[in-house]
CSV table of C-alpha atoms in Angstrom, one decimal:
chain,number,residue,atom,x,y,z
A,1,MET,CA,-40.2,95.8,54.9
A,2,ASN,CA,-42.0,92.5,54.1
A,3,SER,CA,-40.6,89.4,55.7
A,4,SER,CA,-41.7,85.8,56.4
A,5,TYR,CA,-40.4,83.2,58.8
A,6,TYR,CA,-40.8,79.4,58.6
A,7,ASP,CA,-38.9,76.5,60.1
A,8,GLY,CA,-35.8,78.6,61.0
A,9,ILE,CA,-35.6,80.4,57.7
A,10,LEU,CA,-36.1,84.1,57.6
A,11,LYS,CA,-36.9,85.7,54.2
A,12,ILE,CA,-36.6,89.5,53.8
A,13,GLU,CA,-37.8,91.3,50.6
A,14,LEU,CA,-35.9,94.4,49.4
A,15,PRO,CA,-37.7,97.3,47.8
A,16,GLU,CA,-37.3,98.4,44.1
A,17,ARG,CA,-34.5,100.9,45.1
A,18,VAL,CA,-32.0,101.2,47.9
A,19,ASP,CA,-30.2,104.6,47.5
A,20,ALA,CA,-29.3,107.8,49.3
A,21,ASN,CA,-33.0,108.7,49.7
A,22,ASN,CA,-34.0,105.6,51.7
A,23,ALA,CA,-30.8,103.8,52.8
A,24,ASN,CA,-31.0,104.9,56.4
A,25,GLN,CA,-34.7,103.9,56.6
A,26,ILE,CA,-33.9,100.5,55.0
A,27,GLU,CA,-31.1,100.0,57.5
A,28,GLN,CA,-33.4,100.7,60.4
A,29,ASP,CA,-36.2,98.5,59.0
A,30,LEU,CA,-33.7,95.7,58.3
A,31,PHE,CA,-32.5,95.4,61.9
A,32,LEU,CA,-36.1,95.5,63.2
A,33,VAL,CA,-37.3,92.6,61.1
A,34,PRO,CA,-39.2,90.1,63.4
A,35,ASN,CA,-37.5,86.7,64.2
A,36,LEU,CA,-33.9,88.0,63.4
A,37,LYS,CA,-32.6,86.4,66.6
A,38,ASN,CA,-34.3,83.1,65.9
A,39,ALA,CA,-33.2,82.8,62.3
A,40,GLN,CA,-31.0,79.8,61.4
A,41,GLU,CA,-30.8,81.1,57.8
A,42,ILE,CA,-31.5,84.4,56.3
A,43,ILE,CA,-32.6,84.9,52.7
A,44,ILE,CA,-32.6,88.4,51.2
A,45,ASP,CA,-35.0,88.4,48.3
A,46,ALA,CA,-33.9,91.0,45.6
A,47,ASP,CA,-36.7,90.1,43.1
A,48,ASN,CA,-38.1,93.6,43.2
A,49,LEU,CA,-34.7,95.4,43.4
A,50,ASN,CA,-33.7,97.3,40.2
A,51,TYR,CA,-31.2,99.8,41.7
A,52,ILE,CA,-28.7,99.8,44.6
A,53,SER,CA,-26.2,102.5,45.4
A,54,SER,CA,-23.0,102.4,47.3
A,55,LEU,CA,-25.0,103.4,50.4
A,56,GLY,CA,-27.3,100.5,49.8
A,57,LEU,CA,-24.3,98.1,49.6
A,58,ARG,CA,-23.0,99.4,52.9
A,59,VAL,CA,-26.3,98.6,54.5
A,60,ILE,CA,-26.1,95.0,53.2
A,61,LEU,CA,-22.4,94.8,54.4
A,62,LYS,CA,-23.3,96.1,57.9
A,63,PHE,CA,-26.1,93.6,58.1
A,64,GLN,CA,-23.9,90.7,57.0
A,65,LYS,CA,-21.2,91.6,59.6
A,66,LYS,CA,-23.9,91.8,62.4
A,67,PHE,CA,-25.2,88.3,61.5
A,68,LYS,CA,-21.9,86.7,60.2
A,69,ASN,CA,-22.6,83.5,62.1
A,70,VAL,CA,-25.9,82.9,60.2
A,71,PRO,CA,-25.9,81.7,56.6
A,72,ILE,CA,-27.1,84.7,54.4
A,73,SER,CA,-28.1,84.5,50.8
A,74,VAL,CA,-29.2,87.2,48.4
A,75,ILE,CA,-31.5,85.6,45.8
A,76,ASN,CA,-33.4,86.6,42.6
A,77,VAL,CA,-30.7,89.2,41.7
A,78,SER,CA,-31.0,90.7,38.2
A,79,GLY,CA,-28.1,90.6,35.9
A,80,ASN,CA,-27.2,94.3,36.3
A,81,ILE,CA,-27.5,94.1,40.1
A,82,TYR,CA,-25.4,90.9,40.2
A,83,ASN,CA,-22.6,92.7,38.3
A,84,ILE,CA,-22.6,95.4,40.9
A,85,PHE,CA,-22.3,92.8,43.7
A,86,ASP,CA,-19.6,91.0,41.7
A,87,ASP,CA,-17.6,94.1,40.8
A,88,THR,CA,-17.5,95.3,44.4
A,89,GLY,CA,-16.4,92.0,45.7
A,90,PHE,CA,-19.6,91.1,47.6
A,91,THR,CA,-19.8,87.7,45.8
A,92,SER,CA,-16.5,86.7,47.5
A,93,PHE,CA,-18.1,86.7,51.0
A,94,LEU,CA,-21.8,86.6,50.3
A,95,ASN,CA,-23.9,84.0,48.6
A,96,VAL,CA,-25.4,86.0,45.7
A,97,LYS,CA,-27.7,84.2,43.2
A,98,LYS,CA,-29.0,85.5,40.0
A,99,LYS,CA,-32.7,85.6,39.3
A,100,LEU,CA,-33.8,82.5,37.5
A,101,ARG,CA,-35.3,82.8,34.1
A,102,PHE,CA,-39.1,82.1,34.1
A,103,VAL,CA,-40.3,79.4,31.7
A,104,ASP,CA,-44.0,78.8,31.0
A,105,VAL,CA,-44.4,75.0,30.8
A,106,ASN,CA,-47.9,75.3,29.2
A,107,ALA,CA,-46.1,76.1,26.0
A,108,PHE,CA,-44.4,72.7,25.9
A,109,GLN,CA,-45.2,69.1,25.2
A,110,LEU,CA,-45.6,67.0,28.4
A,111,LEU,CA,-43.4,63.9,27.9
A,112,GLY,CA,-44.1,62.2,31.2
A,113,VAL,CA,-45.1,62.6,34.9
A,114,GLY,CA,-43.5,60.8,37.8
A,115,MET,CA,-43.5,60.8,41.6
A,116,TYR,CA,-41.0,63.6,41.9
A,117,GLY,CA,-41.6,65.7,38.8
A,118,ALA,CA,-42.6,66.1,35.2
A,119,VAL,CA,-40.6,66.2,32.0
A,120,TYR,CA,-41.4,68.5,29.1
A,121,ARG,CA,-40.1,68.8,25.5
A,122,ILE,CA,-39.0,72.4,24.8
A,123,ASN,CA,-37.7,71.8,21.3
A,124,GLU,CA,-35.7,69.2,19.4
A,125,GLU,CA,-32.6,69.9,21.4
A,126,GLN,CA,-33.9,70.5,25.0
A,127,ILE,CA,-36.1,69.0,27.6
A,128,LEU,CA,-37.2,70.5,30.9
A,129,LYS,CA,-37.5,68.6,34.2
A,130,VAL,CA,-39.8,70.3,36.7
A,131,PHE,CA,-39.7,69.1,40.3
A,132,HIS,CA,-42.9,68.7,42.2
A,133,GLY,CA,-43.2,71.0,45.3
A,134,ILE,CA,-39.7,72.5,45.0
A,135,ASN,CA,-39.5,76.3,44.8
A,136,SER,CA,-35.9,76.7,46.0
A,137,GLU,CA,-32.8,76.5,43.9
A,138,ASN,CA,-30.9,75.2,46.9
A,139,ALA,CA,-33.2,72.1,47.1
A,140,ILE,CA,-31.9,70.8,43.7
A,141,GLN,CA,-28.2,71.6,44.2
A,142,PRO,CA,-27.6,68.1,45.7
A,143,ILE,CA,-29.3,66.5,42.6
A,144,ILE,CA,-27.0,68.5,40.3
A,145,LYS,CA,-24.0,67.4,42.4
A,146,THR,CA,-25.1,63.8,42.0
A,147,ILE,CA,-25.6,64.1,38.2
A,148,ARG,CA,-22.1,65.5,37.9
A,149,ALA,CA,-20.6,62.6,39.9
A,150,ALA,CA,-22.5,60.2,37.7
A,151,PHE,CA,-21.3,61.9,34.5
A,152,ILE,CA,-17.6,61.9,35.6
A,153,HIS,CA,-18.0,58.1,36.1
A,154,ASP,CA,-19.2,57.7,32.5
A,155,ILE,CA,-22.8,57.0,33.5
A,156,PRO,CA,-24.8,58.0,30.4
A,157,THR,CA,-26.7,61.1,31.6
A,158,ILE,CA,-26.8,64.8,30.8
A,159,ILE,CA,-25.7,67.7,33.1
A,160,PRO,CA,-28.3,70.4,33.3
A,161,PHE,CA,-27.1,73.7,31.8
A,162,GLU,CA,-29.7,76.0,33.2
A,163,ILE,CA,-32.0,76.1,36.3
A,164,VAL,CA,-35.3,78.0,35.7
A,165,ARG,CA,-38.5,79.0,37.5
A,166,THR,CA,-41.9,77.8,36.3
A,167,GLU,CA,-45.4,78.1,37.6
A,168,LYS,CA,-45.1,74.5,38.7
A,169,GLY,CA,-41.8,74.8,40.6
A,170,ILE,CA,-38.1,74.9,40.0
A,171,GLY,CA,-36.8,73.1,36.9
A,172,MET,CA,-33.7,72.1,35.0
A,173,ILE,CA,-33.2,72.4,31.3
A,174,LEU,CA,-31.2,69.6,29.8
A,175,GLU,CA,-29.8,69.2,26.3
A,176,LEU,CA,-30.9,66.1,24.6
A,177,LEU,CA,-30.5,66.4,20.8
A,178,ASN,CA,-33.1,64.5,18.7
A,179,SER,CA,-34.0,62.2,21.6
A,180,GLU,CA,-37.1,60.3,22.4
A,181,MET,CA,-38.3,58.4,25.5
A,182,MET,CA,-37.5,54.7,25.3
A,183,SER,CA,-41.1,53.9,26.4
A,184,THR,CA,-42.5,55.9,23.4
A,185,LEU,CA,-40.2,54.1,21.0
A,186,MET,CA,-41.2,50.7,22.5
A,187,LYS,CA,-44.8,51.6,22.0
A,188,ASN,CA,-44.4,52.9,18.5
A,189,ASN,CA,-42.0,50.2,17.3
A,190,PRO,CA,-43.2,46.9,18.8
A,191,GLU,CA,-40.9,45.0,16.3
A,192,LYS,CA,-37.9,46.6,18.0
A,193,LEU,CA,-39.0,45.8,21.6
A,194,GLY,CA,-36.3,43.2,22.0
A,195,LYS,CA,-33.6,45.7,21.0
A,196,TYR,CA,-34.8,48.4,23.4
A,197,VAL,CA,-35.1,45.9,26.3
A,198,GLY,CA,-31.6,44.7,25.4
A,199,ASP,CA,-30.4,48.3,25.8
A,200,MET,CA,-32.0,48.4,29.2
A,201,VAL,CA,-30.3,45.2,30.2
A,202,THR,CA,-26.9,46.5,29.1
A,203,LEU,CA,-27.5,49.9,30.8
A,204,SER,CA,-28.6,48.2,34.0
A,205,LYS,CA,-25.6,45.9,34.1
A,206,SER,CA,-23.3,48.9,33.4
A,207,LEU,CA,-24.7,50.6,36.5
A,208,ALA,CA,-24.2,47.5,38.6
A,209,ASN,CA,-20.5,47.3,37.4
A,210,THR,CA,-19.6,51.0,37.8
A,211,GLN,CA,-17.6,51.4,41.0
A,212,PHE,CA,-17.5,54.7,43.0
A,213,GLU,CA,-15.2,55.6,45.8
A,214,GLU,CA,-16.9,55.0,49.2
A,215,GLY,CA,-18.6,58.2,50.4
A,216,THR,CA,-18.8,59.8,46.9
A,217,LEU,CA,-22.6,59.6,47.0
A,218,ARG,CA,-25.2,58.6,49.5
A,219,THR,CA,-26.0,54.9,49.6
A,220,ARG,CA,-29.4,53.6,48.6
A,221,ASN,CA,-29.8,52.1,52.0
A,222,GLU,CA,-29.2,55.5,53.6
A,223,MET,CA,-31.6,57.2,51.3
A,224,LEU,CA,-34.4,54.7,52.1
A,225,LEU,CA,-33.7,54.8,55.8
A,226,SER,CA,-34.0,58.7,55.7
A,227,LYS,CA,-37.6,58.2,54.5
A,228,LEU,CA,-38.3,57.0,58.1
A,229,ASP,CA,-37.0,60.1,59.8
A,230,ASP,CA,-40.5,61.3,60.8
A,231,ALA,CA,-42.2,57.9,60.6
A,232,ASP,CA,-42.7,57.7,64.3
A,233,LYS,CA,-45.5,60.3,63.9
A,234,PHE,CA,-47.7,57.8,62.0
A,235,LEU,CA,-46.2,54.3,62.3
A,236,LEU,CA,-45.7,52.0,65.3
A,237,PRO,CA,-42.2,51.3,66.5
A,238,GLU,CA,-42.4,47.7,65.5
A,239,GLU,CA,-43.5,48.7,62.0
A,240,ILE,CA,-40.6,51.1,61.6
A,241,ALA,CA,-38.2,48.3,62.9
A,242,THR,CA,-39.6,45.9,60.3
A,243,ILE,CA,-39.0,48.3,57.5
A,244,LYS,CA,-35.5,49.0,58.7
A,245,LYS,CA,-34.9,45.3,58.8
A,246,TYR,CA,-35.8,44.9,55.2
A,247,ILE,CA,-33.5,47.8,54.2
A,248,ASP,CA,-30.6,46.6,56.3
A,249,ALA,CA,-30.9,43.1,54.9
A,250,VAL,CA,-29.5,44.2,51.6
A,251,PRO,CA,-25.7,44.4,51.7
A,252,GLN,CA,-24.0,47.6,50.7
A,253,ARG,CA,-22.1,47.9,47.4
A,254,ASN,CA,-20.4,51.0,46.0
A,255,THR,CA,-21.9,50.5,42.6
A,256,ALA,CA,-24.4,52.7,40.9
A,257,VAL,CA,-28.2,52.5,41.5
A,258,HIS,CA,-30.5,54.7,39.5
A,259,GLY,CA,-33.4,54.4,42.1
A,260,ASP,CA,-36.2,54.7,39.6
A,261,PHE,CA,-35.0,52.6,36.7
A,262,HIS,CA,-37.5,52.0,33.9
A,263,ALA,CA,-38.1,52.9,30.2
A,264,ASN,CA,-39.8,56.2,31.0
A,265,ASN,CA,-36.6,57.4,32.6
A,266,ILE,CA,-34.4,56.5,29.6
A,267,MET,CA,-34.1,58.7,26.6
A,268,ILE,CA,-32.6,57.4,23.3
A,269,MET,CA,-30.2,59.9,21.7
A,270,ASP,CA,-28.2,59.0,18.6
A,271,GLU,CA,-29.4,55.4,19.2
A,272,LYS,CA,-27.8,55.3,22.7
A,273,PRO,CA,-29.7,55.2,26.0
A,274,ILE,CA,-29.4,58.2,28.3
A,275,LEU,CA,-30.6,58.2,31.9
A,276,ILE,CA,-32.8,61.0,33.1
A,277,ASP,CA,-34.5,61.6,36.5
A,278,MET,CA,-31.4,61.2,38.6
A,279,ASP,CA,-33.1,62.4,41.8
A,280,GLU,CA,-32.7,59.0,43.5
A,281,PHE,CA,-29.3,58.1,42.0
A,282,SER,CA,-27.1,56.5,44.7
A,283,LEU,CA,-24.8,53.6,45.5
A,284,GLY,CA,-26.0,50.1,46.4
A,285,HIS,CA,-26.9,46.6,45.3
A,286,PRO,CA,-28.6,46.2,41.9
A,287,VAL,CA,-31.5,44.4,43.6
A,288,TRP,CA,-32.9,47.9,44.3
A,289,ASP,CA,-33.1,48.7,40.6
A,290,ILE,CA,-34.3,45.3,39.5
A,291,GLY,CA,-36.9,45.3,42.3
A,292,ASN,CA,-38.1,48.7,41.1
A,293,LEU,CA,-38.5,47.3,37.5
A,294,HIS,CA,-40.6,44.4,38.9
A,295,CYS,CA,-42.7,46.9,40.8
A,296,ILE,CA,-43.2,49.0,37.6
A,297,TYR,CA,-43.9,46.3,35.1
A,298,GLN,CA,-45.4,43.5,37.2
A,299,ASP,CA,-46.7,44.6,40.6
A,300,MET,CA,-48.3,47.8,39.3
A,301,ALA,CA,-49.5,46.2,36.0
A,302,HIS,CA,-51.2,43.3,37.9
A,303,ALA,CA,-52.4,45.1,41.0
A,304,ASP,CA,-56.1,45.4,42.0
A,305,SER,CA,-57.3,48.4,40.1
A,306,GLU,CA,-59.5,49.7,42.9
A,307,MET,CA,-56.6,49.5,45.3
A,308,CYS,CA,-54.4,51.4,42.9
A,309,GLU,CA,-57.0,54.1,42.2
A,310,ASP,CA,-57.2,54.7,45.9
A,311,LEU,CA,-53.4,54.4,46.4
A,312,PHE,CA,-52.6,56.9,43.7
A,313,GLY,CA,-55.5,59.2,44.6
A,314,ILE,CA,-57.2,58.9,41.2
A,315,ALA,CA,-60.5,57.2,42.3
A,316,GLY,CA,-63.3,58.6,40.2
A,317,LYS,CA,-61.0,60.7,38.1
A,318,ILE,CA,-59.4,58.3,35.6
A,319,PRO,CA,-59.5,54.5,35.1
A,320,TYR,CA,-56.3,52.9,36.4
A,321,ALA,CA,-55.4,51.4,33.1
A,322,ASP,CA,-55.3,54.8,31.5
A,323,PHE,CA,-53.4,56.2,34.5
A,324,TYR,CA,-50.8,53.4,34.1
A,325,ILE,CA,-50.2,54.3,30.4
A,326,LYS,CA,-49.9,58.0,31.3
A,327,ILE,CA,-47.2,57.5,33.9
A,328,ILE,CA,-45.4,54.4,32.7
A,329,GLY,CA,-45.9,54.9,28.9
A,330,VAL,CA,-47.0,51.3,28.0
A,331,THR,CA,-50.0,49.1,28.4
A,332,PHE,CA,-50.3,46.2,30.9
A,333,ASP,CA,-49.6,43.7,28.1
A,334,GLU,CA,-46.6,45.6,26.9
A,335,ALA,CA,-45.3,45.8,30.5
A,336,ASP,CA,-45.5,41.9,30.7
A,337,LYS,CA,-43.4,41.6,27.6
A,338,ILE,CA,-40.8,44.1,28.8
A,339,TRP,CA,-40.4,42.4,32.2
A,340,GLU,CA,-40.1,38.9,30.7
A,341,LYS,CA,-37.5,40.0,28.2
A,342,PHE,CA,-35.6,42.1,30.7
A,343,PHE,CA,-35.4,39.4,33.4
A,344,ASN,CA,-34.5,36.6,31.0
A,345,GLY,CA,-31.9,38.9,29.4
A,346,TYR,CA,-30.3,40.1,32.6
A,347,PHE,CA,-30.1,36.6,34.1
A,348,ALA,CA,-29.4,34.7,30.9
A,349,ASP,CA,-26.4,33.0,32.3
A,350,TYR,CA,-28.2,31.7,35.4
A,351,SER,CA,-29.7,28.2,35.8
A,352,GLN,CA,-33.5,28.1,35.9
A,353,GLU,CA,-33.4,27.1,39.6
A,354,ASP,CA,-31.2,30.2,40.5
A,355,LYS,CA,-33.4,32.5,38.4
A,356,ASN,CA,-36.5,31.3,40.3
A,357,LYS,CA,-34.8,32.0,43.6
A,358,ILE,CA,-33.7,35.5,42.5
A,359,LEU,CA,-37.1,36.2,41.2
A,360,GLU,CA,-38.6,35.6,44.7
A,361,LEU,CA,-36.2,38.1,46.1
A,362,VAL,CA,-36.9,40.7,43.3
A,363,GLU,CA,-40.6,40.2,43.8
A,364,PHE,CA,-40.2,40.9,47.5
A,365,TYR,CA,-38.3,44.2,46.9
A,366,GLY,CA,-40.7,45.1,44.2
A,367,ASN,CA,-43.5,45.1,46.7
A,368,PHE,CA,-41.2,46.9,49.2
A,369,LYS,CA,-41.0,49.7,46.6
A,370,PHE,CA,-44.6,50.5,47.3
A,371,ILE,CA,-43.8,51.1,51.0
A,372,THR,CA,-41.0,53.5,50.2
A,373,PHE,CA,-43.2,55.3,47.7
A,374,LEU,CA,-45.9,55.6,50.4
A,375,LEU,CA,-43.4,56.9,52.9
A,376,ASP,CA,-42.7,59.8,50.5
A,377,LEU,CA,-46.5,60.4,50.2
A,378,CYS,CA,-46.8,60.4,54.0
A,379,SER,CA,-44.2,63.2,54.1
A,380,ILE,CA,-46.2,65.1,51.5
A,381,THR,CA,-49.6,64.6,53.1
A,382,LYS,CA,-48.5,64.9,56.8
A,383,ASP,CA,-50.7,68.0,57.3
A,384,ASP,CA,-53.8,66.2,55.8
A,385,PRO,CA,-55.0,63.7,58.4
A,386,GLU,CA,-57.4,61.9,56.0
A,387,LYS,CA,-54.8,61.4,53.2
A,388,LEU,CA,-52.1,60.5,55.8
A,389,ALA,CA,-54.3,57.9,57.3
A,390,ASN,CA,-55.1,56.4,53.9
A,391,ASN,CA,-51.4,56.2,53.0
A,392,VAL,CA,-50.6,54.5,56.4
A,393,LYS,CA,-53.4,52.0,55.8
A,394,HIS,CA,-51.7,51.0,52.5
A,395,ILE,CA,-48.3,50.8,54.2
A,396,ARG,CA,-49.7,48.4,56.7
A,397,ASN,CA,-51.3,46.3,54.0
A,398,PHE,CA,-48.0,45.9,52.1
A,399,LEU,CA,-46.2,45.1,55.4
A,400,ALA,CA,-48.7,42.4,56.1
A,401,LYS,CA,-48.1,40.9,52.7
A,402,LEU,CA,-44.3,41.1,53.0
A,403,GLU,CA,-44.3,39.6,56.6
A,404,LYS,CA,-45.6,36.4,55.1
A,405,LYS,CA,-42.2,35.9,53.5
A,406,ASN,CA,-39.1,34.7,55.3
A,407,ILE,CA,-36.7,37.6,54.6
A,408,GLY,CA,-33.9,35.6,56.2
A,409,GLU,CA,-34.2,32.9,53.6
A,410,LEU,CA,-34.9,35.2,50.7
A,411,ILE,CA,-31.8,37.4,51.4
A,412,LYS,CA,-29.6,34.3,51.0
A,413,HIS,CA,-30.5,34.4,47.3
A,414,LEU,CA,-28.3,37.5,46.9
A,415,ASP,CA,-25.3,35.1,47.1
A,416,LEU,CA,-26.4,33.8,43.7
A,417,TRP,CA,-26.1,37.4,42.2
A,418,LYS,CA,-23.0,37.4,40.0
């Protein structure tokens, strides 16, 4: 019986059939699987299983009772086998998950690629979000929970109606009728840029004014602090303390924060903006979203190209200007126009003096976004010493830049935020 064990999770693969001919042998093999005593979670993979008899079910039941204090899941269950589990009551005490439908993303149009995944157009009514490096349905359940909470609070987003497997990882299919990315519309309809940016302003302010009950979702501050969980393996204690100081300086609010707010994460459906890529959706101060916008449309658009080619791992592969268009959807010049219109629209009721002060703060947290991005990269590249060292180098460069600013003075500008 094939099995694998990693980080406390034991995965056991069932054969094609478990019936009267092999049930006794399967039972013996099951209880002799290595690392059973060490397992903190057990996953029984039924991907190959196409028949199970009542004797086979008794084997599963005996195993479940023996290890009732360990979470056990039966995954990749075909429709027919799932019906057997359900009809016999196994789904009432055992976590049984149907096999996910496989979807070949190569057959679809790639709409955009981000830090955490890629979005494809399936047809006029559906898009597919595929998550980078995620091959477990469990890993995206918290994202789905977050999307549902946002939907209930009238945040314009779409609940996924199917989770699927792809060759690039787990994905979610979302229904977006006759929709297009806002960045694409901006590029193809420059005369309407003001309208689209105005929609962004309205949507951003709507997020900042949508109150959630405390504890409904994770806070933005908590999410950012969690990126430091393993940072002591590559950063100095004083560097970690500085990053924490910058996060803690932003006061907590129970209003919505998208976490990666920009035109490539907004679809237009029936002339209304709809948020996608809700992976980082949380509760917090709007400075996190506006800072992200500054990072996207100013810091990235005006950064040293050689530094960015190194930072994003594209040196020698693609010119940075082309890379920027690919991931953000607009040119550097278009990015300038978007930022100028957005900032002046969002803070239209502010005096020029107050706008200048808030801009200083937004610029600071725009640069800080690079650090949080690099912390994610450090987690991804932790087993590659060369890439990890390169990411740490860039973190330290950005920290040195931020430490020239007086965060104590800058944070006072939040008092001006209406």
